[in-house]
Coordinates of C-alpha atoms in Angstrom, one line a residue:
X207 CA 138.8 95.9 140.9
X208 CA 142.0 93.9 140.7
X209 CA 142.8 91.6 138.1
X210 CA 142.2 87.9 138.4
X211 CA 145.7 85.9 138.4
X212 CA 146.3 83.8 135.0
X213 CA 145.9 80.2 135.5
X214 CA 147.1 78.3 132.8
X215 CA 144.4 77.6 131.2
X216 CA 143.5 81.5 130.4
X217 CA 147.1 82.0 129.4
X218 CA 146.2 78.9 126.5
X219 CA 143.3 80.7 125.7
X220 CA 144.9 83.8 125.3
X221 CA 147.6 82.1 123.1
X222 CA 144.7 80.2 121.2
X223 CA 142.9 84.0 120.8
X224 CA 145.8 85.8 119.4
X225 CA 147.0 82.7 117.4
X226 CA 143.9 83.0 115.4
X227 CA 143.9 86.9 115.3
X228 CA 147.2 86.9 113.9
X229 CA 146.1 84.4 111.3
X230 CA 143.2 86.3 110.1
X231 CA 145.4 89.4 110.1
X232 CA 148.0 87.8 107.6
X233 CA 145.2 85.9 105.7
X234 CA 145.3 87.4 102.2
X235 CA 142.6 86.3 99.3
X236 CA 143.5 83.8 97.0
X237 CA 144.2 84.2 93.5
X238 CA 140.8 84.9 91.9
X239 CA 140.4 82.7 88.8
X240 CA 140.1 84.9 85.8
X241 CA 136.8 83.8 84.4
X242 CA 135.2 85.5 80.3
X243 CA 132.8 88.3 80.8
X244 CA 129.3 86.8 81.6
X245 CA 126.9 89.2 79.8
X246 CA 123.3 89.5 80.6
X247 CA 120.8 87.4 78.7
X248 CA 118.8 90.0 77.1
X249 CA 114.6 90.0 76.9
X250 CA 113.3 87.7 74.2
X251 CA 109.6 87.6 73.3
X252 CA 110.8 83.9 72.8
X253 CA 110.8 83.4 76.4
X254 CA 107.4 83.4 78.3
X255 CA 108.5 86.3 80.7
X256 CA 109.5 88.0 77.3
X257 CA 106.5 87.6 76.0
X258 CA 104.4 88.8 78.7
X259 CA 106.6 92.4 78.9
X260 CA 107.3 92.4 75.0
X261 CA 105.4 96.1 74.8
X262 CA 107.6 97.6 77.2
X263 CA 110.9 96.2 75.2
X264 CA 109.1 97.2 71.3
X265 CA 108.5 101.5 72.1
X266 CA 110.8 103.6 71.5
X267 CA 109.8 106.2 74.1
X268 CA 111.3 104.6 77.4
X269 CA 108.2 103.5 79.0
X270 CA 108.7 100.5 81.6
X271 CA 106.3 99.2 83.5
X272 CA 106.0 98.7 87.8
X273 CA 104.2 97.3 90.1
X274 CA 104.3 98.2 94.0
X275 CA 104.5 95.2 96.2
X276 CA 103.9 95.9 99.8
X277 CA 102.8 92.7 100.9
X278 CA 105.4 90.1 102.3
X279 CA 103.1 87.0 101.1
X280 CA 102.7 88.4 97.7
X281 CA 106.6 89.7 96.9
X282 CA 107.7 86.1 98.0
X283 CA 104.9 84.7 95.4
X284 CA 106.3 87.0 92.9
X285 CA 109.9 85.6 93.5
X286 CA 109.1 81.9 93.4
X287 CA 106.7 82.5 90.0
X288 CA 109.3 84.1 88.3
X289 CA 112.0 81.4 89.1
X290 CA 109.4 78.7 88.0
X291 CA 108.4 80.2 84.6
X292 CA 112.2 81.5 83.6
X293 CA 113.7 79.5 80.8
X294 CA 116.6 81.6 79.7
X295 CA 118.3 83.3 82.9
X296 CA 118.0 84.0 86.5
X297 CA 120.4 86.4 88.1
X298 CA 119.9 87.3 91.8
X299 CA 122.4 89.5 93.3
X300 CA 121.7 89.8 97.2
X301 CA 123.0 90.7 100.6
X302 CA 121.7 88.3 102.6
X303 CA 120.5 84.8 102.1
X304 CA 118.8 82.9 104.9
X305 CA 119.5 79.3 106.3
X306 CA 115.7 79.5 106.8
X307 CA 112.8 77.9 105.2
X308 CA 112.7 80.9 102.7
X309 CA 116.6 81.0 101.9
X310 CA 116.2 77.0 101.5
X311 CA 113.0 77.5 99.3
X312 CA 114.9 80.1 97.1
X313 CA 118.2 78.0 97.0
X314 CA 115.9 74.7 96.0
X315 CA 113.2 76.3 93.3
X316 CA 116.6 78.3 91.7
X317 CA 117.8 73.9 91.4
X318 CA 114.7 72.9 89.8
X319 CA 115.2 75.7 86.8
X320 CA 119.0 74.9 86.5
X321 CA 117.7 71.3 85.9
X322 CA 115.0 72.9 83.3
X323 CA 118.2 74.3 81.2
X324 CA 118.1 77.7 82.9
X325 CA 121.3 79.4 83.3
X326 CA 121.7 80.4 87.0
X327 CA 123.7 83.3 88.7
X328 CA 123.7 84.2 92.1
X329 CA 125.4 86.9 93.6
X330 CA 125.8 87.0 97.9
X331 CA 127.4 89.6 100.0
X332 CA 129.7 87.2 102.1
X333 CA 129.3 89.1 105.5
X334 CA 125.7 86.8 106.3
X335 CA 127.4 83.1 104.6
X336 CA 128.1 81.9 107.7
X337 CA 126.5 77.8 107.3
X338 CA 125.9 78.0 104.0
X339 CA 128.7 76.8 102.6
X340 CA 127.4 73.1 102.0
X341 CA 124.3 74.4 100.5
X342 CA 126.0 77.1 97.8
X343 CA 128.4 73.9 97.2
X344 CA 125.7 71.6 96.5
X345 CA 123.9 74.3 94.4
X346 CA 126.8 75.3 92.5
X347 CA 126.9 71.0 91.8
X348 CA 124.3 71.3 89.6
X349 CA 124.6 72.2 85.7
X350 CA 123.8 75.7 85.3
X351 CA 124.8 76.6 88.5
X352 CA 127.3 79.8 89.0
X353 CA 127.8 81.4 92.3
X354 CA 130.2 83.9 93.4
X355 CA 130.7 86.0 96.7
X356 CA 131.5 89.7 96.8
X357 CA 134.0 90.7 99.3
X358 CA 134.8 87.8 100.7
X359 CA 135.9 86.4 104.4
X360 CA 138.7 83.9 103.9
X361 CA 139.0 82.8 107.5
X362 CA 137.1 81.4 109.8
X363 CA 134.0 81.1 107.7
X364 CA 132.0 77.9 109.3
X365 CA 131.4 80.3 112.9
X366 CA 130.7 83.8 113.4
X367 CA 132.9 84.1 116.2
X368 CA 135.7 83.0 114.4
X369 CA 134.4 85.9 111.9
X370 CA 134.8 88.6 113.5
X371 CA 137.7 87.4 114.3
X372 CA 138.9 87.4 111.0
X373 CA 136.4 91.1 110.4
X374 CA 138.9 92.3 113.5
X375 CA 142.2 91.5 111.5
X376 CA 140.8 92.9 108.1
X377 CA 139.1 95.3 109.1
X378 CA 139.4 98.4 106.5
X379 CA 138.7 95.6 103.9
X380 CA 135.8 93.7 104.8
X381 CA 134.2 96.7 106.5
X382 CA 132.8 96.9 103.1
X383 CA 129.6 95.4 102.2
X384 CA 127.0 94.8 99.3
X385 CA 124.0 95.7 100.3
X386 CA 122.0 95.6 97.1
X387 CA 118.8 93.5 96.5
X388 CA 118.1 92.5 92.6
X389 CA 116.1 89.8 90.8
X390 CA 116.0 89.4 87.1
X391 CA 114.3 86.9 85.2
X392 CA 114.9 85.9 81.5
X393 CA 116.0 90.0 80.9
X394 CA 112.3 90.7 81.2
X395 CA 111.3 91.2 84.6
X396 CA 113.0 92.6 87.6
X397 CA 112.4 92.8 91.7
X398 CA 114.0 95.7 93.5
X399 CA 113.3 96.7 96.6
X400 CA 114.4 96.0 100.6
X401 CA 113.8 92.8 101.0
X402 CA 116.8 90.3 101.6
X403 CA 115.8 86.4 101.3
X404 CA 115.0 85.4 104.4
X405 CA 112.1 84.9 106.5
X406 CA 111.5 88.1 108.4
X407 CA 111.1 89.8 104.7
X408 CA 108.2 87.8 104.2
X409 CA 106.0 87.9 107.4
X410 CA 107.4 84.5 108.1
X411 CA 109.2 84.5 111.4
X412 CA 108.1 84.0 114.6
X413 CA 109.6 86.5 116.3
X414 CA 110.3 89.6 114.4
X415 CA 108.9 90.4 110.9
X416 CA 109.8 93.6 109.0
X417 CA 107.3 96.1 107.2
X418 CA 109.0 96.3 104.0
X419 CA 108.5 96.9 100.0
X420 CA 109.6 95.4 96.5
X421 CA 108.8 97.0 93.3
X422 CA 108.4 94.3 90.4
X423 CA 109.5 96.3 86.7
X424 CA 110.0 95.2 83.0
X425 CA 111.2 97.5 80.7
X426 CA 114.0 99.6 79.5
X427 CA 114.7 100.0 83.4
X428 CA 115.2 96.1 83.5
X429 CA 118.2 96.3 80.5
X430 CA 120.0 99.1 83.2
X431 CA 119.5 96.4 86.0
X432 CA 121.1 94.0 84.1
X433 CA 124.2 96.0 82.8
X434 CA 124.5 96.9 86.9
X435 CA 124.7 93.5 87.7
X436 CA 127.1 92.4 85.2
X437 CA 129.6 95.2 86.4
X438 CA 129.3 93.6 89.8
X439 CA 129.6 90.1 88.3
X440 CA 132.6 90.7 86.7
X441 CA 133.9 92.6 89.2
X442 CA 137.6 92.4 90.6
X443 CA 136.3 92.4 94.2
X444 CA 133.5 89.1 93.1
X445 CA 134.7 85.8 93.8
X446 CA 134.0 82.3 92.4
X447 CA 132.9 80.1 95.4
X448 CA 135.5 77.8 94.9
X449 CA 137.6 80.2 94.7
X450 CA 137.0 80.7 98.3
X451 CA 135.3 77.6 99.7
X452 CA 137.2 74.4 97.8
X453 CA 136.0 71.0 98.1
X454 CA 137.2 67.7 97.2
X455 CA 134.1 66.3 97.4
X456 CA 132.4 64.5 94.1
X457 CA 130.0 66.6 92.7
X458 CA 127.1 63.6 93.4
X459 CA 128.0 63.9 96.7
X460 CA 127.3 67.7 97.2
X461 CA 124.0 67.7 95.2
X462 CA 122.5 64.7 97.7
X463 CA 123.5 66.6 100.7
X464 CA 122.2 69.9 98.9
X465 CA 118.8 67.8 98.4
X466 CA 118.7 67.2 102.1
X467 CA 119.1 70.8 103.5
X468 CA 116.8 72.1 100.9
X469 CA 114.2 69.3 101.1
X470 CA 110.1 70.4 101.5
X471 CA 110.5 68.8 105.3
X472 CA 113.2 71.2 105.5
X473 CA 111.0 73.8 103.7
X474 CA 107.9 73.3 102.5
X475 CA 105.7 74.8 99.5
X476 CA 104.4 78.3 100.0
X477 CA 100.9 78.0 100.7
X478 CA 98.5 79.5 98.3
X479 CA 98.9 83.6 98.4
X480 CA 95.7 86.0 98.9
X481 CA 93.0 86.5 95.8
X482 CA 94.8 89.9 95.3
X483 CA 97.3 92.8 97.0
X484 CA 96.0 95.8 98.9
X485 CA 95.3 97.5 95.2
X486 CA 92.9 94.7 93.7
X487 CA 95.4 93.1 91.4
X488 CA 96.1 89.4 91.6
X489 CA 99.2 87.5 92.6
X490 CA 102.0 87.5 90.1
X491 CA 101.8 83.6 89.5
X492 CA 98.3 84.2 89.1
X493 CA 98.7 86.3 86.5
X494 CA 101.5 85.3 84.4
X495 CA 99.4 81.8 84.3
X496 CA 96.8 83.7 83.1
X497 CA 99.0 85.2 80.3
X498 CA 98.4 89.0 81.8
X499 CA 100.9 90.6 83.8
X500 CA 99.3 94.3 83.8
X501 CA 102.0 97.1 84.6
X502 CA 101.9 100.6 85.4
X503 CA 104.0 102.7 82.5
X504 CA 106.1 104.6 84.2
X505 CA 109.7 106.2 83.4
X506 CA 112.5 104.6 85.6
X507 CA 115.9 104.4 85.9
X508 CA 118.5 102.8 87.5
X509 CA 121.4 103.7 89.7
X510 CA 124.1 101.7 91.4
X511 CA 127.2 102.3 93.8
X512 CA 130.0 100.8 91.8
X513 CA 131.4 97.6 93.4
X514 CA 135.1 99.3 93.6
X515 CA 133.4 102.0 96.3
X516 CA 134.4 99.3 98.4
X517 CA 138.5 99.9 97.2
X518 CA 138.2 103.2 98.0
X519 CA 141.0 104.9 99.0
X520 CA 141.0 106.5 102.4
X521 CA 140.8 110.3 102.0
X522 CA 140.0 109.8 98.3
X523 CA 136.9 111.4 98.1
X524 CA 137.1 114.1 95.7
X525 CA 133.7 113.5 93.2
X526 CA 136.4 113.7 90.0
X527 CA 138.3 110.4 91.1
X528 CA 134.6 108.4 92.0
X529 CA 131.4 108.1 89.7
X530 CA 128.9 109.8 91.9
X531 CA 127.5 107.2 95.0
X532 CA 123.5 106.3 95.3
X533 CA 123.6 108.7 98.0
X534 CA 124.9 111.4 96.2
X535 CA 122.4 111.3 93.3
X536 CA 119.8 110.9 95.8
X537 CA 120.4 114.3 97.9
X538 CA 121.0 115.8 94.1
X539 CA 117.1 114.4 93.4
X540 CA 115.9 116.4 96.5
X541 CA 117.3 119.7 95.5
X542 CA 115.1 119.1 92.9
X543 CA 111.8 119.0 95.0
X544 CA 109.5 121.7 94.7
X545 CA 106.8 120.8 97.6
X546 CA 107.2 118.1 99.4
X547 CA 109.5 114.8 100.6
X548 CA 108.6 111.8 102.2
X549 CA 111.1 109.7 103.1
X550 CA 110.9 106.4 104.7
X551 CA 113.8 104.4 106.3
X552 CA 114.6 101.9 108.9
X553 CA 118.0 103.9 109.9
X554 CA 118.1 107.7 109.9
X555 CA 121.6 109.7 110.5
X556 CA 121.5 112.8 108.5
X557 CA 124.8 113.6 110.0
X558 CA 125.9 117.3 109.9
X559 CA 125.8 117.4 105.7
X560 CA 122.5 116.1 105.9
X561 CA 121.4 118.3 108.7
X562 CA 122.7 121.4 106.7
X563 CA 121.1 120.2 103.2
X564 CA 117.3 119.8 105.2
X565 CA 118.1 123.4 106.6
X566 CA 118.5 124.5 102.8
X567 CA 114.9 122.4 101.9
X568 CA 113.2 123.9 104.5
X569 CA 114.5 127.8 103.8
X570 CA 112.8 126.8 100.1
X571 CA 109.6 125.8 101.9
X572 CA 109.7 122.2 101.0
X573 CA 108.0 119.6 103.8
X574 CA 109.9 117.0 104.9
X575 CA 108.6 114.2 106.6
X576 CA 110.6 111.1 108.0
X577 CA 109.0 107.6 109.3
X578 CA 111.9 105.4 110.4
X579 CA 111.5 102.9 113.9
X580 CA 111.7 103.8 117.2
X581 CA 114.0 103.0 119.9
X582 CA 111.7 99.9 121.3
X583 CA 111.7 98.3 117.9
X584 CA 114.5 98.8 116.0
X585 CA 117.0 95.9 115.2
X586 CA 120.5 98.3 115.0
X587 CA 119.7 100.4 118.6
X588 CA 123.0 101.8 118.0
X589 CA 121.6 103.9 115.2
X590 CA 118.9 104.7 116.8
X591 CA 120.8 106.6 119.4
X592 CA 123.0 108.4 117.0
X593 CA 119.1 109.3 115.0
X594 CA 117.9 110.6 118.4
X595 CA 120.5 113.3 118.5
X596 CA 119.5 115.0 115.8
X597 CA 115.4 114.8 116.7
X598 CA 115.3 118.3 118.3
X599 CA 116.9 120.5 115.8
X600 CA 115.2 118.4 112.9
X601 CA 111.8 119.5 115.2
X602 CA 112.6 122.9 115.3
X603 CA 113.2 123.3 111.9
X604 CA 109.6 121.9 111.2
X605 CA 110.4 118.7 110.1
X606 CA 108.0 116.1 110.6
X607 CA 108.7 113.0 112.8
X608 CA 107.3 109.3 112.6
X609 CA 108.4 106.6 114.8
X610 CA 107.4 102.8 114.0
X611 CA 106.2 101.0 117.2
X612 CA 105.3 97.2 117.8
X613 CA 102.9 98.4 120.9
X614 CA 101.1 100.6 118.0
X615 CA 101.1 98.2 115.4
X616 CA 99.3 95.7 117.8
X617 CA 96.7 98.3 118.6
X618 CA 95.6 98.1 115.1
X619 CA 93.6 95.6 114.3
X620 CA 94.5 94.8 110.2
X621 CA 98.3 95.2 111.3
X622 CA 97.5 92.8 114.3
X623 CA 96.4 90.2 112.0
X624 CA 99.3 90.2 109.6
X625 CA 102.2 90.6 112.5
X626 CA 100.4 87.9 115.2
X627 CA 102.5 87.7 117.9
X628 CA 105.8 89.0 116.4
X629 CA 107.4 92.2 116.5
X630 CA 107.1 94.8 113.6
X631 CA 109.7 96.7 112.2
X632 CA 110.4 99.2 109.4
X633 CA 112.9 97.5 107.0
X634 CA 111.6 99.4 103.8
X635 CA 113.9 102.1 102.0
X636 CA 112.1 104.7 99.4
X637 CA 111.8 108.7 99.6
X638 CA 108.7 110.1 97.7
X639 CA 109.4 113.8 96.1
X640 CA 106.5 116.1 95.2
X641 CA 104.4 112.7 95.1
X642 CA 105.5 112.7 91.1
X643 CA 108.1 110.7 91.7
X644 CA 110.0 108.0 94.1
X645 CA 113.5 106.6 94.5
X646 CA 113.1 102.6 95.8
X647 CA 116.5 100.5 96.8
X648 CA 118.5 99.3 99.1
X649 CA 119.9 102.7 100.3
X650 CA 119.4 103.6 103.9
X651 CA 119.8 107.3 104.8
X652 CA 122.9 106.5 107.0
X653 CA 126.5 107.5 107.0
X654 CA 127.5 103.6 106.0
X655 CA 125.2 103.6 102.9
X656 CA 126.8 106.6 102.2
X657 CA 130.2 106.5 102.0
X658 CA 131.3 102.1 103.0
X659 CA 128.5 99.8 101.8
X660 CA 127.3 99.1 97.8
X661 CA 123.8 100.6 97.1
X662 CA 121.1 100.6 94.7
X663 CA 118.5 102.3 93.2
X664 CA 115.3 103.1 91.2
X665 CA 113.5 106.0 90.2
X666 CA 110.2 105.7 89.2
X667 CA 108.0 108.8 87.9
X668 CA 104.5 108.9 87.4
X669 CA 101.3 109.7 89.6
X670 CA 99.8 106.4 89.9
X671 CA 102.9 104.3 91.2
X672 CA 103.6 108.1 93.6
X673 CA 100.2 107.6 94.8
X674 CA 100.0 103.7 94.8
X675 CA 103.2 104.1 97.4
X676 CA 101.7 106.7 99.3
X677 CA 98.8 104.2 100.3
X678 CA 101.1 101.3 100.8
X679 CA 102.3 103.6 103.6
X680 CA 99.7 105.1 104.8
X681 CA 101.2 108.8 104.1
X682 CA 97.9 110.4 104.0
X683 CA 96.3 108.8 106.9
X684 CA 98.7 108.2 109.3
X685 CA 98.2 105.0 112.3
X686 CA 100.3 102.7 114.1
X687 CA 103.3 104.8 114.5
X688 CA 104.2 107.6 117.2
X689 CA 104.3 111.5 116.8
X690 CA 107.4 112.8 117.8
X691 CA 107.0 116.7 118.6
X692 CA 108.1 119.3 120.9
X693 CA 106.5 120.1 124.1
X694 CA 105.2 123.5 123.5
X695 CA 107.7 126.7 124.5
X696 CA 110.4 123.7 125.6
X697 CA 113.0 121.4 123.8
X698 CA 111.4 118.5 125.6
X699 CA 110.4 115.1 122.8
X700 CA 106.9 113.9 123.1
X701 CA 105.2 110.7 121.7
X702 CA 102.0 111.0 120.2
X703 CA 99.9 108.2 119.7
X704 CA 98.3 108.7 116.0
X705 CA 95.5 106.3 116.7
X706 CA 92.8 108.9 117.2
X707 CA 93.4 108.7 120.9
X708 CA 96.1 111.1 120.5
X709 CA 97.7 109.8 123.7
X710 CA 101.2 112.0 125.0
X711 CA 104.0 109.6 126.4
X712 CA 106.9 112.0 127.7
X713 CA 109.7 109.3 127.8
X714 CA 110.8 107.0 125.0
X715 CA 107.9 104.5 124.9
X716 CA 108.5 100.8 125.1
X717 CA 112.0 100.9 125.9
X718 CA 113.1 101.0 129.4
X719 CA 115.9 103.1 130.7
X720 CA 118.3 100.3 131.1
X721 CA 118.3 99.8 127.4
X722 CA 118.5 103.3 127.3
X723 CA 121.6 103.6 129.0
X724 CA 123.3 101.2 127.7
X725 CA 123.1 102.1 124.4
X726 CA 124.0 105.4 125.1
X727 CA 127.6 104.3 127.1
X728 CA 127.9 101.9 124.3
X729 CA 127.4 105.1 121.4
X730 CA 130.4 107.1 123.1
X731 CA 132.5 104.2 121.4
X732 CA 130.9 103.6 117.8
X733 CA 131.9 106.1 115.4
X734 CA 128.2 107.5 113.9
X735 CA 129.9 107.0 110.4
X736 CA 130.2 102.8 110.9
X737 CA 126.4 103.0 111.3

């Protein structure tokens, strides 16, 4: 097809487009303002929170204490209950923050306890900032208020075209995200998990919601969360706000406009959440009113990427230069397995290490079984296709195959309540290991977990939050979800339905080959370790 002549016009616009390329090439960071270290407020039973988790802090045997929180209503309880009764600290380190009624929810209730005296931090990954600019201002107005942004964009930050502009120019540096999720109140109590803060997390969008999973902890486990989040705080590669975003407005000024865009007709109060979760135990505000926040004992520990992954340099991956990576320490907890994993993931690329290391598993005898979504219902289809060419070999070798479907999900009728009209996805991230044992986080089981984005971790051991998980999921008893198998005596995939219909779709179901297509054109020019 010939080319179109250049009218004027397109040759301004071309100007225009390489103008602002070339400025967000040679846009450096500013000078980062050197700041004292900012330690952790550590767990007081003079705090309320403290109080409530003093016998986990007083043994001397390492005991913390869990809870599993499946449910999207009940985690964002949790959040806003543990923001309302803090009276020391609150330190929130997160990847993405919505400009939804739930990010405007969290950014107003985290206000009301810097007016209260409460010392505020809040840590965002930059990449998802994009509008929020006059909101963080207006928060970080307030008394209390500290924010800072890791890895910042310095260009270009009001629109996200003019982003990935600016992504374009500095590409090998802000390729590099924080992905980790982490709440801590007062020292005491601690939320970890997959969930960003944003409405999808929390069953409260309209058109897509995600199936996804917190664990709530106090405890020895929460003093290990803390010390991560003050490497990542002080951190050469963490920025003050203003460092980044200056204003010259008065500080009046950017609390009333802050007021606005966070206002209840912006978004309103939660409404009340259910009686009690899936396991019988009541909501967290319920229960720290009622001076009883019951725990499971259970031994955890921590892990974390460090934040300088992300300075890296190429080729420098030799494990004696780098403290071991989330990843690494995860695929050294399988070699440990003696029966069984279940892993459960959003994004699956095993790549051709991982694909080697579950050949090693499954010579031992150990059964692996993956849920992650399908095709139809993912939210990166890019992945997807990269997961789908490993599905036959990972088959062969007798690995067991889950695929999370909307079409499914509606069939069920508790599901169907919860998800109404919207799509459901898999957003949660935990592998199970001999059902002893289970590593929660933000990890995904993906090249760029692996080896470009920040990660972190929890390993909890004990039967009771093993098997508490293994219900949440539905491990044992299986609906809502495809089959993927073999055809018998062929390398052919089939879809089975595992609603006791046991229905066989020989083609991937929901999504039509268009989509199909162009997906696969568009994989032969993504490199499978940017996903």
């Amino acid at each position: 097809m010939p080319r179109l002549p250049a009218t004027p016009a397109s040759k301004l616009r071309c100007l225009a487009l390489a103008f602002v390329c070339l400025v967000s090439a040679c846009a450096g960071l500013p000078s980062r303002t050197v700041t004292p270290y900012s330690p952790a407020v550590t767990a007081s039973p003079a705090t309320e929170l403290g109080k409530l988790t003093a016998a986990f802090y007083e043994q001397r045997d390492g005991v913390s204490g869990a809870r599993v929180m499946p449910q999207g209503a009940l985690a964002l309880d949790a959040r806003i209950a543990l923001i309302r009764h803090a009276q020391a600290s609150l330190d929130l380190q997160y990847y993405l923050l919505g400009n939804d009624q739930t990010g405007k929810l969290i950014l107003r209730e985290l206000r009301d306890a810097a007016r209260r005296g409460v010392r505020v931090r809040l840590l965002l990954d930059d990449f998802y900032t994009v509008k929020l600019d006059p909101m963080l201002l207006g928060l970080a107005a307030y008394p209390n208020v500290e924010i800072r942004l890791f890895n910042p964009f310095v260009t270009g930050r009001d629109h996200t075209a003019t982003r990935w502009l600016s992504f374009a120019g500095e590409f090998s540096r802000l390729n590099h995200r924080m992905h980790n999720k982490l709440f801590v109140a007062d020292g005491a109590v601690a939320i970890v998990g997959g969930r960003n803060l944003a409405d999808e997390y929390f069953l409260r969008s309209a058109g897509a919601n995600f199936i996804d999973l917190d664990m709530l902890a106090a405890g020895p486990v929460v003093t290990e969360l803390e010390t991560i989040f003050d490497n990542y705080w002080n951190s050469e590669v963490v920025y003050p706000l203003h460092d980044i975003v200056p204003s010259s407005e008065t500080p009046e000024a950017l609390r009333t406009r802050f007021d606005a865009l966070t206002s209840e007709a912006q978004a309103p109060r939660l409404e009340p959440p259910p009686e009690s979760d899936m396991f019988g135990d009541p909501p967290v505000s319920t229960a720290i009113a009622q001076g009883k926040l019951e725990l499971i004992p259970t031994h955890a520990n921590a892990v974390a990427d460090s934040p300088s992954k992300a300075l890296r340099v190429e080729g420098d991956d030799l494990p004696q230069h780098r403290p071991p990576t989330v990843a690494e320490r995860m695929r050294a907890l399988f070699d440990l397995a003696k029966s069984d994993i279940n892993i459960i993931t959003p994004y699956f690329i095993p790549g051709d290490a991982g694909m080697d290391h579950i050949a090693r598993l499954r010579a031992r005898g150990i059964r692996i079984t993956v849920a992650t979504n399908s095709l139809a219902d993912t939210d990166e289809p890019l992945v997807n296709i990269n997961y789908n060419s490993f599905r036959v070999e990972m088959l062969r070798m007798g690995v067991t195959l889950y695929e999370v479907s909307s079409e499914q999900i509606k069939r069920s009728l508790n599901l169907r309540k919860v998800f109404r009209q919207s799509r459901g996805r898999l957003h949660a991230k935990l592998a199970l290991i001999d059902r002893e044992w289970a590593l929660v986080g933000s990890l995904n089981f993906d090249p760029r977990s692996a080896y470009i984005n920040t990660e972190l971790g929890v390993r909890f051991e004990g039967y009771e939050v093993a098997h508490r998980l293994l219900d949440a999921f539905q491990v044992d008893n299986v609906e809502s979800v495809y089959e993927v198998r073999l055809k018998p005596g062929t390398d052919q995939i089939q879809w089975v339905t595992t609603d006791g219909e046991n229905i066989v779709l020989n083609e991937e179901p929901d999504a039509n080959a268009l989509v199909r297509l162009k997906l696969l054109l568009f994989s032969w020019f993504v490199p499978s370790d940017l996903l």
